[in-house]
Amino acid sequence: MFFTIQTNELYFSYTGLPPYLLNGIDLEIKDGAYVSILGENGCGKSTLMKLILGFLKPSKGTIVTKAKQIGYVPQKNDFSNSNFPITVYEMLNAYRKLLKIKNKEVISNVLQKVGMSSFQDSLMGTLSGGQSQKIFIARALMGNPDLLILDEPSTGVDIGSQKEIYHFLTSVNKKNGITIVSVEHNLDAAISNSTLIYHLSGGKGHLCTPEKYTAEFLKNEQLGRIR
Amino acid sequence: MLNYSFMQNALFVSVFISILCPCIGIFLVLRRYSMIGDTLSHASLAGITIGLLCNQSPILGAFVFTSICGALIEFLRTYFKKYTDLILTIVLSLSVGIAITIISSGKLHANADSFLFGSVLTVTEFDRITVFVLSMISVCTLIFLYNQMLYIAYDEEAAKIAGVKVKLINYVFSILVASAISVSIRIVGVLVLSSMIALPVATALQLGKGFKLTLVFSIVFSVIDILSGLFISYYLNVAPGGFTALISVAVLVLVILVRRIAFQIKVQAV
């Protein structure tokens, strides 16, 4: 099995100097894995994601991403452009052109996949949290990505839509073999849906199965709280 | 009125301004960069004075200097990430400083006042050609970069992932803003130029449509504002720039009121 993402001795701080927020991260994410990145606020989850996406450059170390096409779903709360006058169709059509996809039907195909076909003429700003998240997932699926990166996909999304979104993500991961990396604050969703969990703490990371994570890390955290 | 050649020239230039300004303005407004338009329009005054000082076309002088200032804003953005408004103050100080120094030196070969308020009398044949060439190049560039600019405005991170060269396009966009400003100076004037860029877009945004329709309505409102401003200011014998700005505000207020009344009627009907 090949890897989609590999980091070697990855160090990062926003100044480029110590102390580092990410302190020698060695992470290998294999093709077809569904990895949730968990950790306390400010531990560097989103920073690691931005490094993988190429928005930031490592202070030291390397990141290799072998994905041919990356799909990215932003965090809804980070996306303050809700008043932007753009319809779902316009948003997806412009993205299709950026990806140089000639076939216009790709728009109806991805909308159908996320069950949002009837919303193509709606303004993005009029959609609910769950609906807009589904549209961003639809956009990320354009161009058949082999890696899907999500930043807290359930933030600002109602419980019903959360279930639909995670069910959909699990399904594209299993059926289509798309590697998924999701920065999560939703512990239950991470444990129930991911194949692996990457726990970040104190600038270091640890990759394990959800079962092991539940048994070890959660137990330690609970014990820590009791003490 | 249209028998006068100066009015024909003014009308020709106005038509191009009314198309170009909202096309640039929609991206400025949606990226929350309206104040860049204001800064660059003031920066153009320095370009005008440099042009006049060197016995060159003031419009070309404005275009070159405003492009440099636009690129400077983009460049400084990397250094003042957390204080982007400070960049505008720096560029504004630099350019207004240059303009005032040149004007007060008494070495100018022409009067720069008409550029402050806008004047229909000063549009020359060479201005017409310059405006035509700059506008055509700008509109063609906008059409070519439409999707890239739309995505940079809407979701810059997604644009980067899709392979858009965001930095390069931001520099190109700075030049487009400079172009829109320099073609508009003659008629509208430096002082109210930014209103021509932002107000028709602000009016169109009230209609709550998608991007393409908002752009089309911005152009429609811009044509209404600028042409009615030009014709009425001719009969009132006032500077077209100031009067066009007044009409733009009036149209915006009118659209807001009509929208509110329509909403109230809808609520009552339910």
Tab-separated table of C-alpha atoms in Angstrom, chain A residues 50 53 55 70 72 79 81 84-87 90-91 94-95 97-99 123-124 136 139, chain B residues 30 32 147-148 150-151 153-155 157-158 160-162 164 205 208-212 214:
chain	number	residue	atom	x	y	z
A	50	LYS	CA	-2.617	24.174	6.022
A	53	LEU	CA	-2.474	21.927	1.605
A	55	PHE	CA	-0.809	27.269	2.321
A	70	ILE	CA	-6.970	17.479	-3.726
A	72	TYR	CA	-10.794	20.860	0.183
A	79	PHE	CA	-15.978	31.364	5.796
A	81	ASN	CA	-18.343	35.407	2.814
A	84	PHE	CA	-21.333	37.124	-1.416
A	85	PRO	CA	-23.840	37.286	-4.289
A	86	ILE	CA	-23.266	33.914	-5.903
A	87	THR	CA	-25.572	31.018	-6.739
A	90	GLU	CA	-22.206	29.886	-10.467
A	91	MET	CA	-19.888	28.804	-7.651
A	94	ALA	CA	-16.511	28.760	-11.988
A	95	TYR	CA	-14.641	26.052	-10.053
A	97	LYS	CA	-13.604	26.054	-15.277
A	98	LEU	CA	-10.651	26.583	-12.927
A	99	LEU	CA	-10.111	22.813	-12.870
A	123	LEU	CA	-27.868	31.881	-3.443
A	124	MET	CA	-25.076	30.452	-1.270
A	136	PHE	CA	-18.590	22.573	-0.419
A	139	ARG	CA	-17.244	21.252	-4.979
B	30	LEU	CA	-16.762	41.996	-2.647
B	32	ARG	CA	-13.876	44.495	1.031
B	147	ASN	CA	-13.296	32.866	-13.126
B	148	GLN	CA	-9.940	33.308	-11.404
B	150	LEU	CA	-14.352	35.542	-9.031
B	151	TYR	CA	-12.805	32.723	-7.004
B	153	ALA	CA	-12.857	37.199	-4.297
B	154	TYR	CA	-15.117	34.387	-3.076
B	155	ASP	CA	-12.735	31.801	-1.621
B	157	GLU	CA	-7.951	29.169	-0.448
B	158	ALA	CA	-10.091	27.152	-2.857
B	160	LYS	CA	-5.130	28.325	-4.614
B	161	ILE	CA	-6.008	24.626	-4.461
B	162	ALA	CA	-7.461	24.830	-7.964
B	164	VAL	CA	-4.901	29.835	-9.492
B	205	LEU	CA	-26.109	44.248	-4.270
B	208	GLY	CA	-29.958	40.022	-3.898
B	209	LYS	CA	-29.092	38.301	-7.172
B	210	GLY	CA	-26.290	35.959	-8.235
B	211	PHE	CA	-22.877	37.193	-9.364
B	212	LYS	CA	-23.528	37.619	-13.087
B	214	THR	CA	-25.262	41.643	-9.876
